PDB file of C-alpha atoms in Angstrom:
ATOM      1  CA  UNK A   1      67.089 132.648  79.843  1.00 82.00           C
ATOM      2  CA  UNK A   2      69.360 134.457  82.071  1.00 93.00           C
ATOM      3  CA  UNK A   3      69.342 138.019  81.745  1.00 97.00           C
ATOM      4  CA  UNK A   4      71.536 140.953  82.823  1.00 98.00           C
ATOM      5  CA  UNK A   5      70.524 144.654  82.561  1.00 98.00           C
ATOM      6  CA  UNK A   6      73.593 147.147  82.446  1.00 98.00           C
ATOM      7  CA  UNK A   7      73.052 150.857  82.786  1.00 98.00           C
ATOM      8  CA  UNK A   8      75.881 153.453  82.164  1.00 96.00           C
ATOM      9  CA  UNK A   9      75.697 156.079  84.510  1.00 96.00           C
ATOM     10  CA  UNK A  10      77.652 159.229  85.358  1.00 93.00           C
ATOM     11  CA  UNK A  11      76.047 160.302  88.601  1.00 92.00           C
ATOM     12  CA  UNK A  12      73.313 160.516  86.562  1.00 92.00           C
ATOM     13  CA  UNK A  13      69.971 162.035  88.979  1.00 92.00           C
ATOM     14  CA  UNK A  14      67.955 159.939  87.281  1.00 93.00           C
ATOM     15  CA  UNK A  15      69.434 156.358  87.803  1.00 96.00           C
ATOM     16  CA  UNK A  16      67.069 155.843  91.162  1.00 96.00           C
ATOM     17  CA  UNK A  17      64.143 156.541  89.181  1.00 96.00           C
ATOM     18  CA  UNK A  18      65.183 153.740  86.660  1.00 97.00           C
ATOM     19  CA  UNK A  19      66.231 151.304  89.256  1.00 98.00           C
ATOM     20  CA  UNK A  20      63.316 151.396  91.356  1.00 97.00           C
ATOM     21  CA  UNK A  21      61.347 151.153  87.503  1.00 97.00           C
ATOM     22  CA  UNK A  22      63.356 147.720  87.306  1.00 97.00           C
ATOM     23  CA  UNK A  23      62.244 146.292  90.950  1.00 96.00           C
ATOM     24  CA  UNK A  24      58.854 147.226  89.589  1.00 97.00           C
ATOM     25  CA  UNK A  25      59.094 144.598  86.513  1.00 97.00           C
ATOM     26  CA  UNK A  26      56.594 142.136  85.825  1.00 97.00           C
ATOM     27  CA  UNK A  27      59.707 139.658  85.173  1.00 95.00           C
ATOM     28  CA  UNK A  28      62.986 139.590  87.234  1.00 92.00           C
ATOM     29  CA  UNK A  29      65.817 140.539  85.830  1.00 95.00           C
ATOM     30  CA  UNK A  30      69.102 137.838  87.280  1.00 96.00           C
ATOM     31  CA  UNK A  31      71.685 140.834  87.552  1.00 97.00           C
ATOM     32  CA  UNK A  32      71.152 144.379  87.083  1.00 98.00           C
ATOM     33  CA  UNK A  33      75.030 146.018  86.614  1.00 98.00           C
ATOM     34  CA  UNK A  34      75.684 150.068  87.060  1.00 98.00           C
ATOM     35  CA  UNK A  35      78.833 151.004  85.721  1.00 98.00           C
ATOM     36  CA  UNK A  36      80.561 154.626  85.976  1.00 97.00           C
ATOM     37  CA  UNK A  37      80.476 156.562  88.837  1.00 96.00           C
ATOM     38  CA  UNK A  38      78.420 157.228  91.497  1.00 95.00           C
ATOM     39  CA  UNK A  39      79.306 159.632  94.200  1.00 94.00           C
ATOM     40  CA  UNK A  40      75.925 161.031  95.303  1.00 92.00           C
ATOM     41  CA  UNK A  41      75.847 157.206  97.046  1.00 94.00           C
ATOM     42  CA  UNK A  42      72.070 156.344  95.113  1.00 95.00           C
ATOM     43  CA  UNK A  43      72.975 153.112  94.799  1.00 96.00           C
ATOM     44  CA  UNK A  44      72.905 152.658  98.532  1.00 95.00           C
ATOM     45  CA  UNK A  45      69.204 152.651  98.388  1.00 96.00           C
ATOM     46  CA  UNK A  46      69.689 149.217  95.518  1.00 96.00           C
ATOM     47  CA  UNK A  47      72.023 146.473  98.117  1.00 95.00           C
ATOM     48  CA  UNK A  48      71.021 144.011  95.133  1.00 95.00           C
ATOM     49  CA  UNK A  49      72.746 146.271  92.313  1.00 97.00           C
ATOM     50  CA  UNK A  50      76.812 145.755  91.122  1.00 97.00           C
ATOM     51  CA  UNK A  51      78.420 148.351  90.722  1.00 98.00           C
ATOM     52  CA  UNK A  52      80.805 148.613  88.812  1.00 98.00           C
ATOM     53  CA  UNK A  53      83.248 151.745  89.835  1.00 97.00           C
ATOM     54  CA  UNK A  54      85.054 153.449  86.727  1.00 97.00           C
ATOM     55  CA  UNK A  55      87.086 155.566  89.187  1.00 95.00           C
ATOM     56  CA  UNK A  56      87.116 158.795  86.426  1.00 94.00           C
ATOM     57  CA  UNK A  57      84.071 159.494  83.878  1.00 92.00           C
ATOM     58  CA  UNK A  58      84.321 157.393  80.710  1.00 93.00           C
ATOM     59  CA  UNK A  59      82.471 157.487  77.616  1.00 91.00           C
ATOM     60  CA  UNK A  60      79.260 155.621  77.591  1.00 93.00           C
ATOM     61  CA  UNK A  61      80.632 153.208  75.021  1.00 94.00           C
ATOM     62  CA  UNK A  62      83.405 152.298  77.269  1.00 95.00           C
ATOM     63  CA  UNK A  63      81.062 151.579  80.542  1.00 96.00           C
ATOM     64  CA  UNK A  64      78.650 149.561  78.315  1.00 97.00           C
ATOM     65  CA  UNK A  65      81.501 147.331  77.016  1.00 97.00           C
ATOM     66  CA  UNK A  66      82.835 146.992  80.606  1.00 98.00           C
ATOM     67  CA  UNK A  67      79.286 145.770  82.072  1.00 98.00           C
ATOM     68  CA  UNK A  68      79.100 143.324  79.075  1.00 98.00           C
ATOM     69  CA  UNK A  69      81.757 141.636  79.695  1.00 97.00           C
ATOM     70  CA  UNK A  70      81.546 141.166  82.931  1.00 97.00           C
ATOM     71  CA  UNK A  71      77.831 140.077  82.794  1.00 97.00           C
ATOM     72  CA  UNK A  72      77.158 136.482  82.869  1.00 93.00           C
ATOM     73  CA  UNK A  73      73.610 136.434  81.700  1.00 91.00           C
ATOM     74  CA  UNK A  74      72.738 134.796  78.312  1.00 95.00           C
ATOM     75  CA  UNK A  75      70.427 137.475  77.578  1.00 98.00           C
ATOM     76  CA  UNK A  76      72.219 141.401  77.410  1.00 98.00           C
ATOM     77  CA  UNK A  77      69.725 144.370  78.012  1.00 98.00           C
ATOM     78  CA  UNK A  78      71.172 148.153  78.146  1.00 98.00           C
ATOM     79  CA  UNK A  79      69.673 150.695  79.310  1.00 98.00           C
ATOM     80  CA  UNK A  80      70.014 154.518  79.438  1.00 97.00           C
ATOM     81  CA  UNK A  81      69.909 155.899  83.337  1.00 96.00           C
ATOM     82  CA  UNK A  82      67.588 158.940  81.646  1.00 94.00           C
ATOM     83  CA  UNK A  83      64.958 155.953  80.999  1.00 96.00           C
ATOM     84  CA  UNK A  84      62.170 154.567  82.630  1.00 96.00           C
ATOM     85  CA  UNK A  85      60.801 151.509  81.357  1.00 98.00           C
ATOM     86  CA  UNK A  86      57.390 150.220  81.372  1.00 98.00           C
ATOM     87  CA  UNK A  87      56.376 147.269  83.850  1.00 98.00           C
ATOM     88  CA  UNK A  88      55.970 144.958  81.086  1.00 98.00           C
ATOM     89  CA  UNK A  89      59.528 146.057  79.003  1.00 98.00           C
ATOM     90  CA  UNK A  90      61.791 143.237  79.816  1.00 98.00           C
ATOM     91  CA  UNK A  91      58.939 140.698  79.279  1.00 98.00           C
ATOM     92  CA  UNK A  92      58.760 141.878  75.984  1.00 98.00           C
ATOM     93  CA  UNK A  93      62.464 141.512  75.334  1.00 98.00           C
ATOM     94  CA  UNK A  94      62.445 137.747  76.779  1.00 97.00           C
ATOM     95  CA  UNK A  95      59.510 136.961  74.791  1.00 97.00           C
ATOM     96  CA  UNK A  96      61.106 137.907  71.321  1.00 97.00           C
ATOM     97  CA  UNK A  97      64.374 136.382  72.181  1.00 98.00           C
ATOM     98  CA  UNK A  98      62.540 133.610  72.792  1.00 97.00           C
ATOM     99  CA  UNK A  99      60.556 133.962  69.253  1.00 97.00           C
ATOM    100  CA  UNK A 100      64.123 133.553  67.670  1.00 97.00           C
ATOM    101  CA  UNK A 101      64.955 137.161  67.709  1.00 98.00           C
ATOM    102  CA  UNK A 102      68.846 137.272  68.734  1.00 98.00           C
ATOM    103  CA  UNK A 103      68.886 141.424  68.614  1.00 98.00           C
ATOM    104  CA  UNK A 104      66.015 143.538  70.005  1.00 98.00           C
ATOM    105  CA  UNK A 105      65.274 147.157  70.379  1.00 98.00           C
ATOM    106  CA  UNK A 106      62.232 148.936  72.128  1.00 98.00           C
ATOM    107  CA  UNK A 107      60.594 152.222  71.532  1.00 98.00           C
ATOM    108  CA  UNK A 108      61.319 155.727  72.866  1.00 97.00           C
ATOM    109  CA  UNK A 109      58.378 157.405  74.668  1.00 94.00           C
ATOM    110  CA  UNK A 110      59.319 160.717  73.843  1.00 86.00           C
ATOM    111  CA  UNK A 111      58.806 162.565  77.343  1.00 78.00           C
ATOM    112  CA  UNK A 112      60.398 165.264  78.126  1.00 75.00           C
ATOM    113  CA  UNK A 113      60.216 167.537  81.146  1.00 82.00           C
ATOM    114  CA  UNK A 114      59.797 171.092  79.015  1.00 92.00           C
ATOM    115  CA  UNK A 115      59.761 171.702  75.628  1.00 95.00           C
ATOM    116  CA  UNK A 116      63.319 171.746  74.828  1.00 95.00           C
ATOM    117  CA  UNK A 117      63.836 168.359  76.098  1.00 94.00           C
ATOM    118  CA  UNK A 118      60.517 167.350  74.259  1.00 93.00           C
ATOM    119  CA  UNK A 119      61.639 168.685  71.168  1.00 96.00           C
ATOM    120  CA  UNK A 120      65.294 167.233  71.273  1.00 95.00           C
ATOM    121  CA  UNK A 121      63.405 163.915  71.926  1.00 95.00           C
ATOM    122  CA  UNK A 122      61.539 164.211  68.839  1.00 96.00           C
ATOM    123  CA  UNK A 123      64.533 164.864  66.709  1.00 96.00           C
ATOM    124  CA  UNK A 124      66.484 162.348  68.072  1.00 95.00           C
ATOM    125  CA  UNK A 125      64.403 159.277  68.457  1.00 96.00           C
ATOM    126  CA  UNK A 126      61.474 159.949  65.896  1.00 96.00           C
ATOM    127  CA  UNK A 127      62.329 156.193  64.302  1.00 96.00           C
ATOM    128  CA  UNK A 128      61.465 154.544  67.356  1.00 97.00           C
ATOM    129  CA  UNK A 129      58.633 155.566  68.749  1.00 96.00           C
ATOM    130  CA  UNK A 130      55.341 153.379  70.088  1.00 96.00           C
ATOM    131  CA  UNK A 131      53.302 153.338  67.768  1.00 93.00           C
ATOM    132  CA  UNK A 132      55.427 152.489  64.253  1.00 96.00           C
ATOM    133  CA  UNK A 133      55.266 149.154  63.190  1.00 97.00           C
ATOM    134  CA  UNK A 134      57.301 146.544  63.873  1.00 98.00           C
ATOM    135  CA  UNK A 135      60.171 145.005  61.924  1.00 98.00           C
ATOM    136  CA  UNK A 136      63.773 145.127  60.869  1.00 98.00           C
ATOM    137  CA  UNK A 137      66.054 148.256  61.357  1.00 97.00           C
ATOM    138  CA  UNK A 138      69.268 149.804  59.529  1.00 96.00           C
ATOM    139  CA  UNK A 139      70.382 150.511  62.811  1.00 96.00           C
ATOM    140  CA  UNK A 140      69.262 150.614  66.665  1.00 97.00           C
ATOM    141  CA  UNK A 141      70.007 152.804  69.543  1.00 96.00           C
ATOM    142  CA  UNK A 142      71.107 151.796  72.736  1.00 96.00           C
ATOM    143  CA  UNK A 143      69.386 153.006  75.269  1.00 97.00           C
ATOM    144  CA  UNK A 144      66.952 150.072  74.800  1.00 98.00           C
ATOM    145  CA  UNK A 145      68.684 147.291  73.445  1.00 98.00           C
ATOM    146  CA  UNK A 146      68.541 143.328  74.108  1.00 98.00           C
ATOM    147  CA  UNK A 147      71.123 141.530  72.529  1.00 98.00           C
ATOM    148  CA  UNK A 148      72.269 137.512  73.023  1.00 98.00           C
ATOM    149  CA  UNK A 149      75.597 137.626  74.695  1.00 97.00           C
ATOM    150  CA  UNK A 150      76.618 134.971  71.499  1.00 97.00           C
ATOM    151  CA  UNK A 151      76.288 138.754  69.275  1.00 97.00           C
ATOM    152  CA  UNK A 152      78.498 140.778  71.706  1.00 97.00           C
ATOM    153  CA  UNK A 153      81.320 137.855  72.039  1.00 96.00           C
ATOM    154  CA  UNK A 154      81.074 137.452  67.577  1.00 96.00           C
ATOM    155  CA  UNK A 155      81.230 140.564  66.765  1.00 96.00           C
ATOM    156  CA  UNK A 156      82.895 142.198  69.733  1.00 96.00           C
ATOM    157  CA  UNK A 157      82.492 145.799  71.654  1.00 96.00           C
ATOM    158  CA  UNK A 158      81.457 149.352  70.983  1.00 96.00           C
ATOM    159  CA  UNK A 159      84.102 151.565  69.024  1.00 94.00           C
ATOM    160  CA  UNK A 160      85.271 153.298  72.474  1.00 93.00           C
ATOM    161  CA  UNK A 161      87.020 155.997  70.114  1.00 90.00           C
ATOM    162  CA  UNK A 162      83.656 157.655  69.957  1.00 83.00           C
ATOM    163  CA  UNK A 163      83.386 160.442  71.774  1.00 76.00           C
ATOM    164  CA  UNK A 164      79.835 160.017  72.328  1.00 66.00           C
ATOM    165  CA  UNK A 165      76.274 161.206  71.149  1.00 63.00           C
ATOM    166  CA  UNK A 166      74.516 158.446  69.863  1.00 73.00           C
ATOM    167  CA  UNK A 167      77.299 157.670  66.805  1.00 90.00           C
ATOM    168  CA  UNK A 168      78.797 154.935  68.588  1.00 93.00           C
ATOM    169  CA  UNK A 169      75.305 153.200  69.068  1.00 94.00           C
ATOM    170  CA  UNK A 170      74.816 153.272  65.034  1.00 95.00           C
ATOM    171  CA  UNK A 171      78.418 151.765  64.347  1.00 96.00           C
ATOM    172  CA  UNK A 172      78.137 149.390  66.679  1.00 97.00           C
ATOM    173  CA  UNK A 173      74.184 148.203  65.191  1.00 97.00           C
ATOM    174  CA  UNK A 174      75.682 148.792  62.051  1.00 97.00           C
ATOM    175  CA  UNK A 175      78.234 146.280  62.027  1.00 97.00           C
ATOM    176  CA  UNK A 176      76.064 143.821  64.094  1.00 98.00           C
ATOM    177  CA  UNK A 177      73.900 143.746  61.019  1.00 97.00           C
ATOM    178  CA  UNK A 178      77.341 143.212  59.088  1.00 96.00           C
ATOM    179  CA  UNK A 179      78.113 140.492  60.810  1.00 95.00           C
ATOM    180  CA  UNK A 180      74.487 138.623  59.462  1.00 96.00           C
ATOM    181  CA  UNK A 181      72.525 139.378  62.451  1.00 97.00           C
ATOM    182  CA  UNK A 182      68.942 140.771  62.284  1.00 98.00           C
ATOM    183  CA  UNK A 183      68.301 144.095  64.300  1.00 98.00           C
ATOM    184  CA  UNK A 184      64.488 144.048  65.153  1.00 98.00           C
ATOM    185  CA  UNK A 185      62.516 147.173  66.414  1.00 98.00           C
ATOM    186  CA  UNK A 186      59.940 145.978  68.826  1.00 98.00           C
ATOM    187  CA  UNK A 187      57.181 149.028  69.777  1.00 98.00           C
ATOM    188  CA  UNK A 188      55.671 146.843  72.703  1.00 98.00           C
ATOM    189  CA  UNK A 189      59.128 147.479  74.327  1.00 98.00           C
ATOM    190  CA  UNK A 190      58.795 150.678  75.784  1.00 98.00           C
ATOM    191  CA  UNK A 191      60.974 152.966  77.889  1.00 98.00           C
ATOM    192  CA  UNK A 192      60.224 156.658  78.635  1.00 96.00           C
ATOM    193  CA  UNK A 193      63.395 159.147  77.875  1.00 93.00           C
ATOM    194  CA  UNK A 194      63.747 162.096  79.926  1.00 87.00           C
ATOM    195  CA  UNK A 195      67.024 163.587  78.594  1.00 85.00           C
ATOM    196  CA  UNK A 196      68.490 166.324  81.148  1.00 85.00           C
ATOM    197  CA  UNK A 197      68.630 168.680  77.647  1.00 89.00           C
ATOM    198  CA  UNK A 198      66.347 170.906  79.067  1.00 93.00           C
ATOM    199  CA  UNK A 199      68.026 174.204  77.875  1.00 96.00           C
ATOM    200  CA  UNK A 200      68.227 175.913  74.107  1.00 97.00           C
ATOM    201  CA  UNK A 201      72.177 175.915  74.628  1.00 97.00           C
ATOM    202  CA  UNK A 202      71.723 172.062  75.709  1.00 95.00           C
ATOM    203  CA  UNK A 203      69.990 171.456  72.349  1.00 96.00           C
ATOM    204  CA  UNK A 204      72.512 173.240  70.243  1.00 97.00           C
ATOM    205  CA  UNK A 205      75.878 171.499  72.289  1.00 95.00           C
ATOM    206  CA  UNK A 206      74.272 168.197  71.695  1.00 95.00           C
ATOM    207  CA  UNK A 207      72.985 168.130  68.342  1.00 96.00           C
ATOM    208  CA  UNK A 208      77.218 170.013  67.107  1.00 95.00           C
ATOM    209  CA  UNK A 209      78.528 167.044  68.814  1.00 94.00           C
ATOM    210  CA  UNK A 210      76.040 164.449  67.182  1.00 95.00           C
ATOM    211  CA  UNK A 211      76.466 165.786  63.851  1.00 95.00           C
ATOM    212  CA  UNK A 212      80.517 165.861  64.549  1.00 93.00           C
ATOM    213  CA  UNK A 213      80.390 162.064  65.686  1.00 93.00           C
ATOM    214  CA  UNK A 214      77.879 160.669  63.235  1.00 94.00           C
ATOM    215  CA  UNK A 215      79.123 162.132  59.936  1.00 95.00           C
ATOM    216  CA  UNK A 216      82.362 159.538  60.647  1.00 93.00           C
ATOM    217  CA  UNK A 217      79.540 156.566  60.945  1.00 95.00           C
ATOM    218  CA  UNK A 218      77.867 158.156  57.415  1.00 95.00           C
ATOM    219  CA  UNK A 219      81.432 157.797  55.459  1.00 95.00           C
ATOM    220  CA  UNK A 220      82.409 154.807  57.503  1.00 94.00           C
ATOM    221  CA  UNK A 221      79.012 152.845  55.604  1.00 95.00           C
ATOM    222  CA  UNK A 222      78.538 154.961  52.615  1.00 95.00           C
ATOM    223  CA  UNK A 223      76.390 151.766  50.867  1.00 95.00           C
ATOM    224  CA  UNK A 224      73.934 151.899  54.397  1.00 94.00           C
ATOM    225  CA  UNK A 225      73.391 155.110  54.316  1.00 94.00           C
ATOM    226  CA  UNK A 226      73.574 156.244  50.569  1.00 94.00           C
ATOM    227  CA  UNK A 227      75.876 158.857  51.710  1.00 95.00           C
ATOM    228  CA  UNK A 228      76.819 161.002  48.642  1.00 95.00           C
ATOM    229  CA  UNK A 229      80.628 161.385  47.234  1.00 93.00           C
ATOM    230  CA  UNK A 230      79.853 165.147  48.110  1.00 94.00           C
ATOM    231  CA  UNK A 231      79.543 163.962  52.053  1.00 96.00           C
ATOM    232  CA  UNK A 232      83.208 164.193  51.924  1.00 96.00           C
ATOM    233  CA  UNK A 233      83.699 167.993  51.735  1.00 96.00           C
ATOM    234  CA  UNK A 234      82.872 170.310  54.649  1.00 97.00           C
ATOM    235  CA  UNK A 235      81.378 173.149  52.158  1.00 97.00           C
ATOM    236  CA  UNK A 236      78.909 170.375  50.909  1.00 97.00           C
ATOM    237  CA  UNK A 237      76.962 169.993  54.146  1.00 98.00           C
ATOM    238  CA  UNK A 238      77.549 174.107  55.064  1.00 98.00           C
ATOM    239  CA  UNK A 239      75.995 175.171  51.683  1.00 98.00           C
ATOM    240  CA  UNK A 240      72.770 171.919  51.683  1.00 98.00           C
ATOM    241  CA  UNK A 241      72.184 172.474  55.439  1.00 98.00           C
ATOM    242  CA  UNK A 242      69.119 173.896  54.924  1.00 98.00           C
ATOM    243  CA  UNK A 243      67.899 171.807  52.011  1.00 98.00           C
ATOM    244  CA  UNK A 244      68.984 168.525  53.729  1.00 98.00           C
ATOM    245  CA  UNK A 245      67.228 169.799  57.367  1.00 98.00           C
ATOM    246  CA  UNK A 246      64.232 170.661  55.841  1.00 98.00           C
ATOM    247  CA  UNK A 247      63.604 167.088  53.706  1.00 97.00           C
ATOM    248  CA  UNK A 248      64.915 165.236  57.074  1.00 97.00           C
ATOM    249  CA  UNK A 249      62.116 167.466  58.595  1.00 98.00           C
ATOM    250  CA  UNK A 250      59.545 166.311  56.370  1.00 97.00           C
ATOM    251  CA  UNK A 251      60.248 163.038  56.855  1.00 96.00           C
ATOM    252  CA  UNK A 252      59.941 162.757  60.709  1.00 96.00           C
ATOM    253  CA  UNK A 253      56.338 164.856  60.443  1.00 97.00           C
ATOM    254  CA  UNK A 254      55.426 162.339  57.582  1.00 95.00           C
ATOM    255  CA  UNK A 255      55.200 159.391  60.471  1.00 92.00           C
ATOM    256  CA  UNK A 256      51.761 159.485  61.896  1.00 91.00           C
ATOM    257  CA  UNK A 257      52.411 158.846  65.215  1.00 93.00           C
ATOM    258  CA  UNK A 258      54.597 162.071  65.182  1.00 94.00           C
ATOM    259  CA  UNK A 259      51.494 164.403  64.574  1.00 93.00           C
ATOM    260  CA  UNK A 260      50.931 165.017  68.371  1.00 93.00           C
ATOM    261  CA  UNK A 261      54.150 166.623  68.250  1.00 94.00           C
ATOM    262  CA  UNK A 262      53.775 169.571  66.028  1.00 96.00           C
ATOM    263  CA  UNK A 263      54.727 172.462  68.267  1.00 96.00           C
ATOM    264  CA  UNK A 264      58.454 170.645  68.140  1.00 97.00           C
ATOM    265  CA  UNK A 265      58.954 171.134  64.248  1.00 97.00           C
ATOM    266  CA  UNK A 266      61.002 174.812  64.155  1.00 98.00           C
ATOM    267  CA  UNK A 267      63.339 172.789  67.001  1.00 98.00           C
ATOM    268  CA  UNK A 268      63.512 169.523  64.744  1.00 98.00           C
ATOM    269  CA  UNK A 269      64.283 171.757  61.636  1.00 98.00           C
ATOM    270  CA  UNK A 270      66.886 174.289  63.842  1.00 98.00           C
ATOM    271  CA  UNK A 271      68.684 170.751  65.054  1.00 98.00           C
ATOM    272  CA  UNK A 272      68.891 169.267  61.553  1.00 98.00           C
ATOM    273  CA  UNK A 273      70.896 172.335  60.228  1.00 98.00           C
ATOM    274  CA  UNK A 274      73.090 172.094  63.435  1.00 98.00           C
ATOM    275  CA  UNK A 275      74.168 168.586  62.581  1.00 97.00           C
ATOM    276  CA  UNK A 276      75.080 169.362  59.524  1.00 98.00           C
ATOM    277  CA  UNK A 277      77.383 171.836  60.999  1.00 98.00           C
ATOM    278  CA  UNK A 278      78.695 169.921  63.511  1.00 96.00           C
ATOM    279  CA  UNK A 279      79.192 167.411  60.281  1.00 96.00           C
ATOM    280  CA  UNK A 280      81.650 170.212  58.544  1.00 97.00           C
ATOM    281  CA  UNK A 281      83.544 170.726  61.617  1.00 95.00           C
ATOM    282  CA  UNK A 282      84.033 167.227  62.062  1.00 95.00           C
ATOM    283  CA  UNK A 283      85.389 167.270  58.003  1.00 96.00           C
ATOM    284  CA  UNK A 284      87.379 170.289  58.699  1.00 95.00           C
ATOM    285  CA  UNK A 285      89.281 168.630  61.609  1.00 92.00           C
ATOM    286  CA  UNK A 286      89.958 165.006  60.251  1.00 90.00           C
ATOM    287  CA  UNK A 287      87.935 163.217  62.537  1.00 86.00           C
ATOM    288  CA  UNK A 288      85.278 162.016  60.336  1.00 77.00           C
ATOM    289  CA  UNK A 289      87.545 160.641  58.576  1.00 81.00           C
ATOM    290  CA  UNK A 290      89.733 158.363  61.586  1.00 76.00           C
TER     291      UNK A 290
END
């Protein structure tokens, strides 16, 4: 099975690091695809790599639609340029394809280079970690995804209207699983996430924008999520911020393999109550709403 690997990337430090990761798998890949911009000249260093020049900064969901379609592998990887994945990572994609999986993602190692990043890691990925058990998934994000390029030409591209932050990543998943395929979380596939959120004001700009993006996914599939009629009114998620932060809270400590990660909980709980925030703006403005 063919496969092609396609990494957004917005002069993004970190894409050598991934690259050479790739040149260091057990399997080959048949194409690996870069698509944004790249003006630091890294890929230089990777003759083998296409590029795929964007000419101005576009929003992730926008580059990873671009490198889809112009990918001619059967099998569809994407990967985040903030990740490094493990030797054995797209061996473990081919082999569940090849179990009859047609929709794969891996696990989030949750490194981080200082404890803000560490923390937003926590908060963000806690669902996919190594460790949790295998199986099906509401939804999948897509820094570690394997899809069969059959799903992406059915059901079509990411909702480019997204500004960003995750969101579009659950709508697409969302209506993949719509459309009557299976999304399966695979731990074995690991990658190692290394966000460059490294700052308290990184935390807090990134967890606003999340909760303004993904409150429009929560009202798009009200039946997915049990979102509650109440969702609908900015004052609702002002006034249950801190109730709703602290039982999301709960629930990430309540996974076992999340222990380790203690010292992270007053940042989990602080981000929770800034999504909901960001939620109310989003309310307030009309975008959740588009």
């Amino acid at each position: 099975m063919n496969v092609a690997i396609i990494i957004p990337s917005l002069n993004a430090p970190t894409l050598a690091r991934a690259l050479a990761a790739l040149a260091a798998q057990t399997d080959t890949p048949d194409e690996i695809i870069v698509v944004g911009r790249d003006e630091a000249g890294t890929l230089a260093a990777f003759p083998t790599v296409r590029f795929i020049d964007t000419g101005a900064p576009v929003c992730a969901a926008r580059a990873r639609n671009l490198g889809m379609a112009a990918a001619t592998g059967e099998l569809l990887l994407l990967l985040d340029a903030d990740c490094v994945p493990r030797p054995d990572w797209l061996a473990r994609h081919r082999a569940r394809h090849a179990a009859g999986e047609t929709v794969v993602g891996g696990a989030v190692e949750l490194r981080g280079s200082n404890y803000w990043a560490q923390s937003d890691n926590v908060s963000m990925f806690h669902e996919f970690v190594p460790g949790l058990p295998p199986g099906p998934r509401l939804l999948l994000p897509t820094l570690n995804l394997s899809l069969r390029r059959e799903v992406f030409e059915s059901v079509g591209g990411m909702d480019e209207s997204f500004p960003g932050a995750a969101a579009e990543d659950a709508d697409w998943t969302i209506r993949i699983r719509r459309g009557g395929r299976r999304l399966w979380f695979d731990p074995a596939a690991v990658v190692a996430h290394a966000p460059a959120r490294t700052t308290p004001r990184d935390v807090v700009r990134h967890w606003r924008n999340l909760g303004h993006n993904a409150v429009r996914v929560r009202l798009r599939y009200p039946t997915e999520f049990g979102t509650p009629g109440g969702a609908r009114r900015a004052w609702w998620w002002r006034l249950l911020s801190p109730l709703i932060a602290a039982r999301v809270t709960a629930g990430v400590y309540a996974k076992r393999p999340l222990w380790p990660h203690w010292p992270s909980l007053p940042v989990v709980y602080a981000t929770k109550i800034i999504y909901c925030l960001g939620a109310a703006r989003a309310i307030d403005s009309g975008f959740a709403t588009q």
